[in-house]
Structures are given as structure tokens and as C-alpha cells.
Coordinates of C-alpha atoms and ligand atoms in Angstrom, one line a residue:
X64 CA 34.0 32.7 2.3
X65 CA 32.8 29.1 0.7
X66 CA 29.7 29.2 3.1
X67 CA 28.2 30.9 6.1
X68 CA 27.9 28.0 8.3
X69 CA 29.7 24.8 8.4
X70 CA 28.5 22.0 10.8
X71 CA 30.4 19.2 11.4
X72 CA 28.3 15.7 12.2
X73 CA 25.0 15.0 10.8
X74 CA 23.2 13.5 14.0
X75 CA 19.9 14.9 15.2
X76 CA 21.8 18.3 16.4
X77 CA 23.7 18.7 13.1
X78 CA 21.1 18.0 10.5
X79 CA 18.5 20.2 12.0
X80 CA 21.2 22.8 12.8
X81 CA 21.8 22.8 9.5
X82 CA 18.3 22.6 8.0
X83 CA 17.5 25.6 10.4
X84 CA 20.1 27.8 9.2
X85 CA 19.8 26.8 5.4
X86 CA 15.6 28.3 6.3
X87 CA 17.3 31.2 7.6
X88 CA 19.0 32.1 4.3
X89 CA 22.7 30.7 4.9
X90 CA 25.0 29.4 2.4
X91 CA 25.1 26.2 4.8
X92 CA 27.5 22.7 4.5
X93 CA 27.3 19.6 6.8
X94 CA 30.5 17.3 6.9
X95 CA 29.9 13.9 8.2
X96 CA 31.9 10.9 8.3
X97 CA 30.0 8.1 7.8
X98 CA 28.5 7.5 4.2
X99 CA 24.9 7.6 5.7
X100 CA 23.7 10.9 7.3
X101 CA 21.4 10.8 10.9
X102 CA 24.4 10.2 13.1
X103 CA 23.9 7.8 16.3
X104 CA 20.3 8.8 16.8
X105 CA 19.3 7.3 13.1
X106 CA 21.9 4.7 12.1
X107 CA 22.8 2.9 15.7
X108 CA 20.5 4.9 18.3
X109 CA 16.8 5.6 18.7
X110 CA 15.5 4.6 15.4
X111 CA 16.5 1.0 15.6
X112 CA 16.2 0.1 18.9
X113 CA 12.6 1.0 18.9
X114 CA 12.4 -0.9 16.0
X115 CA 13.5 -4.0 17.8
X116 CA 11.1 -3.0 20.9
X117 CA 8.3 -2.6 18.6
X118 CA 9.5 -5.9 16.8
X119 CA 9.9 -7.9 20.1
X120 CA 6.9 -6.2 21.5
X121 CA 4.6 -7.8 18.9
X122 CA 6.4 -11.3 19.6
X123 CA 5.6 -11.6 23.1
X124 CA 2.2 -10.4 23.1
X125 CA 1.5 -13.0 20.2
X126 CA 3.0 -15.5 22.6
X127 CA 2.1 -14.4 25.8
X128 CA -1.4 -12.0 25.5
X129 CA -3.2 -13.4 22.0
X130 CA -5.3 -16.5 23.7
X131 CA -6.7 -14.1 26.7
X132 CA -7.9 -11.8 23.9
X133 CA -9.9 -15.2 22.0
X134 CA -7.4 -15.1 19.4
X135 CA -5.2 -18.9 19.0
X136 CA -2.5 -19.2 16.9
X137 CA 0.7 -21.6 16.4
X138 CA 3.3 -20.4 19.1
X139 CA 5.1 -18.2 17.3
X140 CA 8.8 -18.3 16.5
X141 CA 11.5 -16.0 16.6
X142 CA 13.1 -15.0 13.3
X143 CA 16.0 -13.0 14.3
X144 CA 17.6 -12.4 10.9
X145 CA 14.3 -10.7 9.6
X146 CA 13.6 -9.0 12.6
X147 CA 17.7 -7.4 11.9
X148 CA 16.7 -7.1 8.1
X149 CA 13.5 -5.1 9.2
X150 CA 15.0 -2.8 11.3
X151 CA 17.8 -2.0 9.1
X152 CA 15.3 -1.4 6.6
X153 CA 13.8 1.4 9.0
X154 CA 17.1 3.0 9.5
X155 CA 17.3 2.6 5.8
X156 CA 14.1 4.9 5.2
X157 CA 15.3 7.6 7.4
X158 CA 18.8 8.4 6.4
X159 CA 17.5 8.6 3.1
X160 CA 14.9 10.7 4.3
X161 CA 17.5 13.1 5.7
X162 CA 19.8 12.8 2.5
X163 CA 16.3 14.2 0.9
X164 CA 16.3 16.7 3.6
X165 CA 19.6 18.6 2.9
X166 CA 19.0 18.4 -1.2
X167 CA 15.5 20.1 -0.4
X168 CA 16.9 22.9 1.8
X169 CA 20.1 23.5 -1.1
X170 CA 22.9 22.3 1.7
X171 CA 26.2 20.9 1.0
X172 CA 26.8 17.6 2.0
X173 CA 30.7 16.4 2.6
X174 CA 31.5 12.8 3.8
X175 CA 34.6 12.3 5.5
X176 CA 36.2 13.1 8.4
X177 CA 36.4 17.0 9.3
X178 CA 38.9 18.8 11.4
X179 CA 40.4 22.4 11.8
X180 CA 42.9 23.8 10.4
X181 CA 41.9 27.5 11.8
X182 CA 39.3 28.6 12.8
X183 CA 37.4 29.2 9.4
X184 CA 39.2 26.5 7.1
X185 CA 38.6 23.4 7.7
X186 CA 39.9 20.3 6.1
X187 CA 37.9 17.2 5.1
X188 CA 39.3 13.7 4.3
X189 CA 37.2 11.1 2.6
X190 CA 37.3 7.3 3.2
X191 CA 40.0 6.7 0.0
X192 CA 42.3 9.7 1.8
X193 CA 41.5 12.1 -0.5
X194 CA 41.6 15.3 1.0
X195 CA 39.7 18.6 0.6
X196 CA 39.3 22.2 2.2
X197 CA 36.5 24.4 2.8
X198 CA 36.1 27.9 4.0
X199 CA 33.4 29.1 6.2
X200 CA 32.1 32.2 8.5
X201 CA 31.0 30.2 11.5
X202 CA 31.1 26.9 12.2
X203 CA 28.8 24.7 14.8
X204 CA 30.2 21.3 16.3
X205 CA 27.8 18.2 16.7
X206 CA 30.1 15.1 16.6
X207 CA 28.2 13.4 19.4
X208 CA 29.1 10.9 21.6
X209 CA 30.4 7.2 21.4
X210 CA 29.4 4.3 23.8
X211 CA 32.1 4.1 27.3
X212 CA 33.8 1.1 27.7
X213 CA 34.7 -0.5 31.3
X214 CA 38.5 0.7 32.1
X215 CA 39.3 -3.0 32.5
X216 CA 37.4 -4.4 29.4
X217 CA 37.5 -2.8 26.3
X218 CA 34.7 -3.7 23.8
X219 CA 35.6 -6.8 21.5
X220 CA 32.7 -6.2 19.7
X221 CA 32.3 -9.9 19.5
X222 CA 31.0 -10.8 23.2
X223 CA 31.7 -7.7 25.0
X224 CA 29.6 -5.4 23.3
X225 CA 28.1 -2.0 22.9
X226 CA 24.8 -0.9 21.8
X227 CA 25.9 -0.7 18.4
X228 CA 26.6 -4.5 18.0
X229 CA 23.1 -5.4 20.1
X230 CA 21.1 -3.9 17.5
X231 CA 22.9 -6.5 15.0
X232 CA 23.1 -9.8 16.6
X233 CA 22.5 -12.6 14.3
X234 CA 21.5 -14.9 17.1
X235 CA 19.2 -14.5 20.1
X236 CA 21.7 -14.7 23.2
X237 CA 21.8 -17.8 25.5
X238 CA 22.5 -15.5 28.2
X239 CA 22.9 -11.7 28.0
X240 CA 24.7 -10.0 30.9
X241 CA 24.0 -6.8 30.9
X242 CA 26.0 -4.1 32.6
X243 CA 24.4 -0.6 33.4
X244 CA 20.5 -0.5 34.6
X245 CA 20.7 2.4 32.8
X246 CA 18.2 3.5 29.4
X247 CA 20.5 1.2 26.7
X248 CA 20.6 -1.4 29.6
X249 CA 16.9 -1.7 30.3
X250 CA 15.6 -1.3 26.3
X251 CA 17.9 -3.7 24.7
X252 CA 17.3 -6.4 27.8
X253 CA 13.8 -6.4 27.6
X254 CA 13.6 -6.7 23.5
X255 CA 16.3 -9.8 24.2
X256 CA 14.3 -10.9 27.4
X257 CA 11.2 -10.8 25.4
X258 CA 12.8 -13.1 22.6
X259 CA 13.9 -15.4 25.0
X260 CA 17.4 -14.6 26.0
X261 CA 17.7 -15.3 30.2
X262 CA 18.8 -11.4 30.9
X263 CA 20.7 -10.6 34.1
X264 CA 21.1 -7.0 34.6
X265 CA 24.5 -5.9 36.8
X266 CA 24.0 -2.2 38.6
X267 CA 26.3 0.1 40.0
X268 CA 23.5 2.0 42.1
X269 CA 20.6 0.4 44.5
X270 CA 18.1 1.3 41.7
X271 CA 17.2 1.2 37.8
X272 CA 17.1 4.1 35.5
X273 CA 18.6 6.4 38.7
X274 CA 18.7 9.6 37.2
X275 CA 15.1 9.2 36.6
X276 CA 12.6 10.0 40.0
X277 CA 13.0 6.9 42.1
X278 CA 9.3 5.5 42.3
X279 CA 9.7 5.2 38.1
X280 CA 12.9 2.7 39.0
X281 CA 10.9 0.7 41.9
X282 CA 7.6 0.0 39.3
X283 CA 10.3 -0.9 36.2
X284 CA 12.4 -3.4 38.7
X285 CA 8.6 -5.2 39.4
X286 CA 7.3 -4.9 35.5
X287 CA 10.9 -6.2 33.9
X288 CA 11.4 -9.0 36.6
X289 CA 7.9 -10.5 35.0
X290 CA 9.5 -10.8 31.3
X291 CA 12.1 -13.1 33.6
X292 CA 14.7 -10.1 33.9
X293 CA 17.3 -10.7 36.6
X294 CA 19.4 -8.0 38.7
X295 CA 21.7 -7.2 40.8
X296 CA 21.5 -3.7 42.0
X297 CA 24.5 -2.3 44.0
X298 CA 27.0 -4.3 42.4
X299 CA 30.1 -3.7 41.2
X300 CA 31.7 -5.1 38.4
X301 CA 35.4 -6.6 39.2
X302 CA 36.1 -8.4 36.3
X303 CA 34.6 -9.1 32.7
X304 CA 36.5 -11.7 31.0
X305 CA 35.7 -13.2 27.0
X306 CA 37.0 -16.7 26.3
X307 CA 35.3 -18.1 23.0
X308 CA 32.3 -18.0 23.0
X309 CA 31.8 -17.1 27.4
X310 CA 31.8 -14.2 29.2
X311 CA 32.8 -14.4 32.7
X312 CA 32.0 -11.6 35.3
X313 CA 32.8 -11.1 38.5
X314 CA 31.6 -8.2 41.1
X315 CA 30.8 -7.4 44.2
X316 CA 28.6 -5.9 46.8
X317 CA 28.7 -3.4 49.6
X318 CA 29.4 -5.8 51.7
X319 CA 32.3 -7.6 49.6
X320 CA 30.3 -10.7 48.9
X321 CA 31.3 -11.4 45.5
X322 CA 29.5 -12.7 42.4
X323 CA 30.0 -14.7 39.3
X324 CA 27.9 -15.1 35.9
X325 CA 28.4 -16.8 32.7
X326 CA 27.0 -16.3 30.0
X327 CA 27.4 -15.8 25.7
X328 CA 27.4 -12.0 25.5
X329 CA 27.5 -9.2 27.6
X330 CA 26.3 -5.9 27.0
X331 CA 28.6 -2.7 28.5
X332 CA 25.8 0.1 29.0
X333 CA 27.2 2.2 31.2
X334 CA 27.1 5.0 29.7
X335 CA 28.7 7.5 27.0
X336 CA 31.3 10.0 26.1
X337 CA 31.5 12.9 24.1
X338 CA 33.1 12.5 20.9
X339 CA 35.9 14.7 19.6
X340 CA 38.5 12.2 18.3
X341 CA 40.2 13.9 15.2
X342 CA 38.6 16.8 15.2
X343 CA 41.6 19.3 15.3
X344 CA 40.4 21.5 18.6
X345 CA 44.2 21.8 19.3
X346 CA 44.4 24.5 16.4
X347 CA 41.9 26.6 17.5
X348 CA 42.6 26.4 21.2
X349 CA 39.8 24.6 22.7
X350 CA 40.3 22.3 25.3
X351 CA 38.0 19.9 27.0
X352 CA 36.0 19.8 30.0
X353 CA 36.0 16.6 31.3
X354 CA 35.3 15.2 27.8
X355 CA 33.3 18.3 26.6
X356 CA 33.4 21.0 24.6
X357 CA 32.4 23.7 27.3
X358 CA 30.3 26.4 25.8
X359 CA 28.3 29.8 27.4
X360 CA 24.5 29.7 27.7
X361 CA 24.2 30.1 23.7
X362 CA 26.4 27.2 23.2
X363 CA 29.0 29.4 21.7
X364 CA 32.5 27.8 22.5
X365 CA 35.7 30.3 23.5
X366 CA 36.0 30.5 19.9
X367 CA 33.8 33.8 18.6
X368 CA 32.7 32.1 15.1
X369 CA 32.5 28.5 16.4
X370 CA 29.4 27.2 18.2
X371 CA 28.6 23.2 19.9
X372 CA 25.4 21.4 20.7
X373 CA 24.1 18.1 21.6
X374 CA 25.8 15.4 23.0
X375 CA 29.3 16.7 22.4
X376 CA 28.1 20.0 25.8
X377 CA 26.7 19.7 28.7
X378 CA 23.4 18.6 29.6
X379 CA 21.0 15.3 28.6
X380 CA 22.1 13.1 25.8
X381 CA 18.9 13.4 23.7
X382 CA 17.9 13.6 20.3
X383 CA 15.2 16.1 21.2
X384 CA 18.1 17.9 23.1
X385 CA 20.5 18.3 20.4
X386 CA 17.8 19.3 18.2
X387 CA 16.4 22.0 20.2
X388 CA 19.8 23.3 20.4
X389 CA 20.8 23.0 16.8
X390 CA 17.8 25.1 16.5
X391 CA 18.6 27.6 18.9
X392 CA 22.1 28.5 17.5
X393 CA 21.1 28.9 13.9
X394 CA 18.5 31.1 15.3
X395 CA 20.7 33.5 17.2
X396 CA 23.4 33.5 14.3
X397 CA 20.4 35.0 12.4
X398 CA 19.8 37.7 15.6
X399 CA 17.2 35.8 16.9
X400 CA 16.8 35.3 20.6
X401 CA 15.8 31.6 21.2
X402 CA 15.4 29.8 24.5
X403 CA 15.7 26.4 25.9
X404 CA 14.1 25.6 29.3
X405 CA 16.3 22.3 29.9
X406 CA 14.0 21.6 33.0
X407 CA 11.6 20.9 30.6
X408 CA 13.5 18.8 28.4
X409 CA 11.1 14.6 29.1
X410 CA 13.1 11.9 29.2
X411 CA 11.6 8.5 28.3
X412 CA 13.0 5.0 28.2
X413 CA 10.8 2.6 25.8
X414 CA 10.3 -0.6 27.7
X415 CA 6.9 -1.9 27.9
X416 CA 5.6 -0.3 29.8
X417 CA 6.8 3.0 29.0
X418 CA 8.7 5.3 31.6
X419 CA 9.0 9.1 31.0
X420 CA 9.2 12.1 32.9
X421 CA 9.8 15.7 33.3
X422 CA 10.7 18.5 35.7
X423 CA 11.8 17.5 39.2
X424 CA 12.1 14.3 40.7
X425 CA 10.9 14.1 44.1
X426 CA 14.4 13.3 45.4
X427 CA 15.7 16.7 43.4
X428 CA 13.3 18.5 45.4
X429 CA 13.9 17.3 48.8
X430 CA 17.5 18.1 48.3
X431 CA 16.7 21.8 47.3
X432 CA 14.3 21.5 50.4
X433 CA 11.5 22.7 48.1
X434 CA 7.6 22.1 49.7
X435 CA 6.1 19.7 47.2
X436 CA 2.9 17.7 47.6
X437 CA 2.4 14.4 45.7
X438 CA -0.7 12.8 43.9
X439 CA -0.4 9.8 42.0
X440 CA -3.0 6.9 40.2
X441 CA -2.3 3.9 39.2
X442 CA -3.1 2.8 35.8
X443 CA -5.2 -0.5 37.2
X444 CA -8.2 1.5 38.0
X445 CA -8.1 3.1 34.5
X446 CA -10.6 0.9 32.3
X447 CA -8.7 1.9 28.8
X448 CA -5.7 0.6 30.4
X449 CA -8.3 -2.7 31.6
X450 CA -9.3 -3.1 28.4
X451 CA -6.1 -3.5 26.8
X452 CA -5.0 -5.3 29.8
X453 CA -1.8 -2.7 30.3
X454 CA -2.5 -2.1 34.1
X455 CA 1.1 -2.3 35.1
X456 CA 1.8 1.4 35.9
X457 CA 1.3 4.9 37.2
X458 CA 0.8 9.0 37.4
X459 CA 2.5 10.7 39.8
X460 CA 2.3 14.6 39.9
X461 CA 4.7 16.9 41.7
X462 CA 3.0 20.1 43.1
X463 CA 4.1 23.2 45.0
X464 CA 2.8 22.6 48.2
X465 CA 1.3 26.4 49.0
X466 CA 0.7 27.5 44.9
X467 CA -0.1 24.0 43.4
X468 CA 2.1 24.8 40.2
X469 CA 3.3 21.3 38.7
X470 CA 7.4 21.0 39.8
X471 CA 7.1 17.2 37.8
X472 CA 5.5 14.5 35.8
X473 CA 6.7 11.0 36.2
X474 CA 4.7 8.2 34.3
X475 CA 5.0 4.8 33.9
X476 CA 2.4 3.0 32.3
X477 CA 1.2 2.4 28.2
X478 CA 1.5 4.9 26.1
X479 CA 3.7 7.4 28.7
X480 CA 6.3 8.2 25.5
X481 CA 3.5 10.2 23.9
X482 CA 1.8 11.1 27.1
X483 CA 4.5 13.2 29.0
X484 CA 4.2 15.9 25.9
X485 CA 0.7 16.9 27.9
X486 CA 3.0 17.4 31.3
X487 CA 5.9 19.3 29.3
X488 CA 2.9 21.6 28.1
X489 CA 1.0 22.2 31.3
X490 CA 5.0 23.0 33.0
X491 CA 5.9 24.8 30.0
X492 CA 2.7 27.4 30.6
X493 CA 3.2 27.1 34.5
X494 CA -0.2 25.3 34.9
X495 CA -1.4 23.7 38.3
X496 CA -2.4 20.7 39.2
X497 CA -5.7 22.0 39.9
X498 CA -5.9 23.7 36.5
X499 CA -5.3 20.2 34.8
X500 CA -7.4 18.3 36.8
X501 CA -10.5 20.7 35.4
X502 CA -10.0 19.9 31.9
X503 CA -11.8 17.8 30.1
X504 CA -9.6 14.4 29.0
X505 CA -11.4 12.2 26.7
X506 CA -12.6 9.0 27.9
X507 CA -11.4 6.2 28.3
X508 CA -7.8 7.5 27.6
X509 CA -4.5 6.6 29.3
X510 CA -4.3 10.7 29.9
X511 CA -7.2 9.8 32.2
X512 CA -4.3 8.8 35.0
X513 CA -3.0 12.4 34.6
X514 CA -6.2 14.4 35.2
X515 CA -6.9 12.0 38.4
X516 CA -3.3 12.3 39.6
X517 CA -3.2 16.1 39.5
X518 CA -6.8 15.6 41.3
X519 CA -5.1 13.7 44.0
X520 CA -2.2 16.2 44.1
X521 CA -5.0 19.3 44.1
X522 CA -7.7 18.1 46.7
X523 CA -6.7 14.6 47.6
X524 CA -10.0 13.7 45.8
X525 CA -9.3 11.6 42.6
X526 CA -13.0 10.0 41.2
X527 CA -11.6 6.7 40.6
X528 CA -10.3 5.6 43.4
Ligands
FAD634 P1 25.2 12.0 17.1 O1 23.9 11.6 16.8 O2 26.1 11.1 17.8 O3 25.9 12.4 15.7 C1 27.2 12.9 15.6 C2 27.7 12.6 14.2 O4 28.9 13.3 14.0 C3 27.9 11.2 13.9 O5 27.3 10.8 12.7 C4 29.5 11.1 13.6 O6 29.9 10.1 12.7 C5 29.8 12.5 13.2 N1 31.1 12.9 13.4 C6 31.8 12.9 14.5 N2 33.1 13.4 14.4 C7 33.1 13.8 13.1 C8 34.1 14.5 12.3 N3 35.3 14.8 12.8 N4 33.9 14.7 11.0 C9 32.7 14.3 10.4 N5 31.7 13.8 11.1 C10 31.9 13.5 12.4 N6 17.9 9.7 22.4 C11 16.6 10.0 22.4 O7 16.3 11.2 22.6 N7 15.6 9.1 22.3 C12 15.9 7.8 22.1 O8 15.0 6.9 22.0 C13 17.3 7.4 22.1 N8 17.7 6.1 21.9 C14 19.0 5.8 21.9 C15 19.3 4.4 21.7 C16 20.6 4.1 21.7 C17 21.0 2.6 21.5 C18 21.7 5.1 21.7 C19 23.1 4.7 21.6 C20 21.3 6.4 21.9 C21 20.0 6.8 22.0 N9 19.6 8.1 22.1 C22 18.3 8.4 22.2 C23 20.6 9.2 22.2 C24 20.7 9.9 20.9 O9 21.1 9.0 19.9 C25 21.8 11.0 21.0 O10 21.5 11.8 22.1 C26 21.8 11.8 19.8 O11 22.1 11.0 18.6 C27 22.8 13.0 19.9 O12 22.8 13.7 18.7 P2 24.1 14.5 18.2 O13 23.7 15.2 17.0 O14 24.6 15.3 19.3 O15 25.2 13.4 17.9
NAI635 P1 22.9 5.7 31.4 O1 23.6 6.8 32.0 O2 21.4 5.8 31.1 O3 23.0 4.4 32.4 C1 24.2 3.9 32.8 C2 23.9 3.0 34.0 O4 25.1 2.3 34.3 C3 23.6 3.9 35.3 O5 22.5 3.3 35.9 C4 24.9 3.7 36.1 O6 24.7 3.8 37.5 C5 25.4 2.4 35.7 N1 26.8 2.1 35.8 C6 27.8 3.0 35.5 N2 29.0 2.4 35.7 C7 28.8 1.1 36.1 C8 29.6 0.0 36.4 N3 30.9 0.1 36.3 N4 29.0 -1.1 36.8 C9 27.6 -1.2 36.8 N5 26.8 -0.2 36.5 C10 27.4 1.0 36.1 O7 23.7 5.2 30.1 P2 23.4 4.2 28.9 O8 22.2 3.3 29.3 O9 24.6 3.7 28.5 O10 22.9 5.2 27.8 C11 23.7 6.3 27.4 C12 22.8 7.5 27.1 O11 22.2 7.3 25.8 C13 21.7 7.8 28.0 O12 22.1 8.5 29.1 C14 20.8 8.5 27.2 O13 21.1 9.9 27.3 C15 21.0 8.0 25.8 N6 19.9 7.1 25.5 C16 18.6 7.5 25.5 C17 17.6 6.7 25.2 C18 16.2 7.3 25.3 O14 16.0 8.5 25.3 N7 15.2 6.4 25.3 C19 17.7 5.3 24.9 C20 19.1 4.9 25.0 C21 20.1 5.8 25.2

């Protein structure tokens, strides 16, 4: 055999996977399409849209926040092409950084498109059509997922776009329609809302972020509708037209009372789907499960030799996610015997303020008829959060009614991206609220809002309030 361990796709589930089992001594090759490695998460994902949050972040608080603080300046003006070129200079830095990565751990990188021809040969064809074939023992699948376009709409990538074409727009929209109140719908609105696009947000479901517990959607509707976000929650869309430079859309309600917007672009966020386009599963006999590549509790497929992670299974499409699990298969190919607790696995959506969370939601555990108890603060009574005048926001702790362990952690507030890694550890060693309240958090700290939440949880008896 070529190599031990072929992985085709070089997103956040391949690349680990890949540096994992190069650490674990095999002969290792990653085949990716696309000239830059880092797959959705680096190129068209995580990396730069928080690079245009953290961009557009800056501009409104120099607008909006600068004079409260004693600090006057010119009102400042939006340069949209260098705030693309910036970002794309981020991305920049961390493909290269993984191109580094695979050189450093010795692994074999193939661009072009990969697909099997059995189950241990598999073919690769680069961009000029040359074709090439490489042997290999085992083989682990991480071709990811693209963006899902309306049945009746198909991306034209011009006004009806995807997330891919937000993160490049040479203009700051007029209008921006934005369908899906989803994570892509709510990050990319607020950076264009906070540049100065009028954002109108179209929603399926009665709430925001709905997969997420339900009070997190409630404060997010109130914090984005004071950057001037519109919405219409428990809509449907009926229509989505382009003509020039106009979008039209037309949808409805419960009720059938029917609306209609206009406006220069319209974001489609309404999801995505695993991607397995070309890939060849036909020759090794594995089909799909409603768009996925179903796979056992080790993510090994039907196939013996042939494993699949991140978005391309089951589960959250994360970054974190796929890596976890790229980490996990090379791991057990070596005889290892990792775990994943998915409960565990935080979610987080980067609006300002932040919104993450993990465990149960409290509607999760009403339908398994679980007896919880609730404590939450609010991040106005914290004076780190008065100080830097972020009081929009909140703790709230999920507790086992009769043992007190900690079921969920659901923060919105400043700083909750960085913050929920304290709840995923507490959860993660079965802690309970009253064994967090009794450490010591540093003050004053945004983690102060944890310790007072679990206290409220615990005894009903935060200090602070
Ligand atoms: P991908 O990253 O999609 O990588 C798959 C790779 O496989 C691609 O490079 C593709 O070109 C390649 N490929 C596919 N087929 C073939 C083939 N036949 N041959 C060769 N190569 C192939 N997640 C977070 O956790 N945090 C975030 O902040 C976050 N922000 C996001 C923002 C946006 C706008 C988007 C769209 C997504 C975001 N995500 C975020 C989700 C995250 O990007 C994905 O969950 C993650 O990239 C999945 O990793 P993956 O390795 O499974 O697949
Ligand atoms: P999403 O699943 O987060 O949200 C889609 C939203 O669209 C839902 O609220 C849904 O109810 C709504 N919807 C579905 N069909 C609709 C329709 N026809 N009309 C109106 N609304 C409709 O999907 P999204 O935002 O596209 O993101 C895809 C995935 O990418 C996320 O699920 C997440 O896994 C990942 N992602 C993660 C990020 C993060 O971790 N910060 C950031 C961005 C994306």
C-alpha cells in the first residue's frame, strides 16, 4: 500500500484527522480540491466571518460607543473593500498555516478532486484534468457540507446569495433580506446591520437561533432589533425573485396574510447539506441517509477500511465537531479507545453580544420530563459588564432538581464564546451548581454571572441581586 490512511477534504475534520494520524506513526495523504487547504471552516466559514464581526464590531462602537467613553473623533466611514482585503488576508494566514501543518507532520498533500474506484484505490483529478491514483489501507471521508438553496430559488450568486458570496461583497447592501434566523442569518446581518445595510430577517419558526434554548432566542430578537434588525418570525417564504439589481420576496404567515420586501440582495441561510458530489460512493456500496454518509458510533461507514466525520454524519455542523472526530478515528485506527460526549459539544453564534450554550435546553428537558430547576443573572448587575457598558445579556443554569448536577449552560452576554468552555468543564466532570457557585471567580469578570447563576440555581440566593 501507497499509505495507511487517505483522507479525503482538508476542512477542520480532515486536516486534524490527518495531522492526528501522521502523530500516530501513519504513512498519511489528504486530497483536497480546492488549491487552498482549511475547507469551509478557513476559506468561506468561521475564520472570515468573525473577521467581518470583529471588523464591523470595531466600526460601530467607534460610531456609536467612543463619545460616552470621552473619546471624539470624525464619524467614521465605512471602507468595505479593505475591510474584504483584511479579512482575506486572515484567511490568507491560516491556510498557509495549515499548508505548514501537513509539511511539519511529513503528510502528502493531493489537490484535486478525489473519488473511489474500490475501496483502497482511489483516483484523483487535478484542475487541468490530469489524472492520478493512489493506494491506501483505510481511508476517512470529510468532504463537508455546502450551503442549501430554496427549492424554488436556486443561488445566482449575484443577488440571491449564500454565505460564501456575503463574505465578499464589494458594496455594503441597500437592503439585505435575509432568509433563515438561523447562526449564518443572524452573524452576517448584524456585521451588515452594523455597517449600515437596513437588515430584515425572514423566519420559518416563531423564534431566532431555535435549535438553541429558547430564552437565548428571546434576549438576541431584543439586542439585534437595537442595531435596526428587522424580522418576521413565523413566515414563510413563497417566492424570491432577482430582476437586476432587486430582489422581490413574498411569504406568508400562519394566518395567510402575505408579505412583500424589496430590496438589493438577499441572503439564503437556511441551512446546509452534506456534501458528497463526485465522490464515487456508488463503487464501494455506500448509499446515503438523507444526504449523509451514515456511520456506527466510531464513525466507521458499512465499508470495514473506510471511516466519515464532520459535517458529511450525523450530528452538529461544527468545526470543533469535526475535529473532535477526526481525532477520535485516527485514535482508534491506532487501538486507541477515544470518546466524544456530543452532549457536551457548546454551540455559539458571534453576534454582539455573544450567545453560546451547552447541554440541555430547558425545552429538551421538559420533553424528556426531566426535574430541572433554573437560576439565571443578568449581566446588568455585573459591574465588569457596567464598566464596559456590555449589560445586554444573561446566565442561566440548568440543574437537576433533587441532585443539583448542571443539565445546561446558556449564555448571552460579552465574552460568552470564551466563557461556555467553564460550563463544558464543570458538565464534563459532573459538577453542581452548588460546587461552582463555591469557587472562587476573579473579580470583576464576566464569569461572575456564572458563579451567581449557579447560586440562584443552588439556594435561590445570588449576592448581587
Ligand atoms: P469542510 O470544512 O466543509 O471541508 C470539506 C473539504 O472537503 C472542503 O475543502 C472541500 O473542498 C473538500 N472536498 C469535498 N469533496 C471533495 C473531493 N471529492 N475531493 C477532494 N476534496 C473534497 N463552525 C464553528 O464551529 N464555528 C464557527 O464560527 C463557524 N462559522 C461558520 C460560518 C459560516 C459562514 C459557515 C458557512 C460555516 C461555519 N461553521 C462554523 C461551520 C464549519 O465551517 C463546518 O462545520 C466545518 O467546516 C466542517 O468541517 P468538515 O471538515 O466536516 O468540512
Ligand atoms: P441554521 O440551521 O443555523 O439556521 C437555519 C434557519 O433557517 C433556521 O432557523 C430555520 O428554521 C430557518 N429556515 C429553514 N428553512 C426556511 C425557510 N424556507 N424560510 C425561512 N426560514 C427557514 O443554518 P444556517 O444559519 O444556514 O447555518 C448552517 C450551519 O452552519 C449551522 O447549523 C451551523 O452548524 C454552521 N454555522 C456555525 C456557526 C457557528 O458555530 N458560529 C456560524 C455559521 C454557521
Amino acid at each position: 500500500m501507497q499509505y495507511n490512511v487517505t483522507v479525503i477534504g482538508s476542512g477542520p475534520g480532515g486536516y486534524v484527522a490527518a495531522i492526528r494520524c501522521a502523530q500516530l506513526g501513519f504513512k498519511t495523504a489528504i486530497i483536497e480540491k480546492y488549491d487552498t487547504l482549511g475547507g469551509t471552516c478557513l476559506n468561506v466559514g468561521c475564520i472570515p466571518s468573525k473577521a467581518l464581526l470583529d471588523s464591523s464590531e470595531h466600526f460601530i462602537n467607534a460610531k456609536d460607543h467612543f463619545k460616552e467613553h470621552g473619546i471624539d473623533i470624525e464619524p467614521p466611514r465605512v471602507n468595505i473593500k479593505q475591510m474584504i482585503k483584511r479579512k482575506g488576508d486572515v484567511v490568507k494566514q491560516n491556510v498557509d498555516g495549515i499548508a505548514y501543518l501537513m509539511k511539519k507532520n511529513k503528510i502528502d498533500v493531493h489537490i484535486g478532486v478525489g473519488s473511489f474506484i474500490d475501496k483502497n484505490t482511489i483516483k484523483i483529478i487535478d484542475k487541468d484534468g490530469k489524472e492520478s491514483k493512489i493506494t491506501t489501507e483505510k481511508v476517512i471521508i470529510a468532504t463537508g457540507s455546502k450551503p442549501t438553496p430554496l427549492p424554488f430559488a436556486a443561488f445566482d450568486k449575484k443577488r440571491i446569495i449564500s454565505s460564501t458570496e456575503a463574505l465578499e461583497l464589494k458594496e455594503v447592501p441597500k437592503h439585505l433580506i435575509v432568509i433563515g434566523g438561523g447562526v449564518i442569518g443572524m452573524e452576517l446581518g448584524s456585521v451588515y446591520a452594523r455597517l449600515g445595510a437596513k437588515v430584515t430577517v425572514v423566519e420559518f419558526l416563531n423564534s431566532l437561533i431555535p435549535t438553541m434554548d429558547g430564552t437565548l432566542g428571546k434576549e438576541l430578537l431584543k439586542v439585534t432589533k437595537k442595531i435596526g434588525m428587522e424580522f418576521f418570525l413565523g413566515h414563510k417564504v413563497t417566492s424570491l425573485e432577482s430582476k437586476g439589481k432587486e430582489v422581490v420576496l413574498k411569504a406568508e404567515d400562519k394566518s395567510g396574510k402575505t408579505i412583500e420586501l424589496k430590496g438589493d440582495y438577499c441572503l439564503v441561510s437556511i441551512g446546509r447539506r452534506p456534501y458528497t458530489e463526485g465522490l464515487g460512493l456508488d463503487k464501494i456500496g455506500i448509499e446515503l441517509d438523507r444526504g449523509k454518509i451514515p456511520v456506527d458510533d466510531h464513525l466507521k461507514t458499512k465499508v470495514d477500511n473506510i471511516y466519515a466525520i464532520g459535517d458529511v454524519v450525523r450530528g452538529a455542523m461544527l468545526a470543533h465537531k469535526a475535529e473532535e472526530e477526526g481525532v477520535m478515528v485516527a485514535e482508534q485506527m491506532a487501538g486507541q479507545k477515544p470518546h466524544i460526549n456530543y452532549l457536551l459539544i457548546p454551540g455559539v453564534v458571534y453576534t454582539w453580544p455573544e450567545v453560546a450554550s451547552v447541554g440541555y435546553t430547558e425545552e429538551q428537558l421538559k420533553e424528556n420530563g426531566r426535574a430541572y430547576k433554573t437560576g439565571s443573572f443578568p449581566y446588568k448587575a455585573l459591574g465588569r459588564a457596567r464598566a464596559s457598558m456590555d449589560v445586554d445579556g444573561l446566565v442561566k443554569i440548568l440543574a437537576d432538581k433533587s441532585t443539583d448536577e448542571i443539565l445546561g449552560v446558556h449564555i448571552i452576554g460579552a465574552r460568552a464564546a470564551d466563557m461556555i468552555a467553564a460550563g463544558v468543564t464543570a458538565m464534563e466532570f459532573r459538577a453542581s451548581a452548588e460546587d461552582v457557585s463555591r469557587i472562587s471567580h476573579a473579580h470583576p469578570t464576566y464569569m461572575e454571572a456564572v458563579k451567581e447563576a449557579c447560586l440562584a440555581a443552588t439556594a435561590n440566593r445570588p449576592i448581587h441581586m
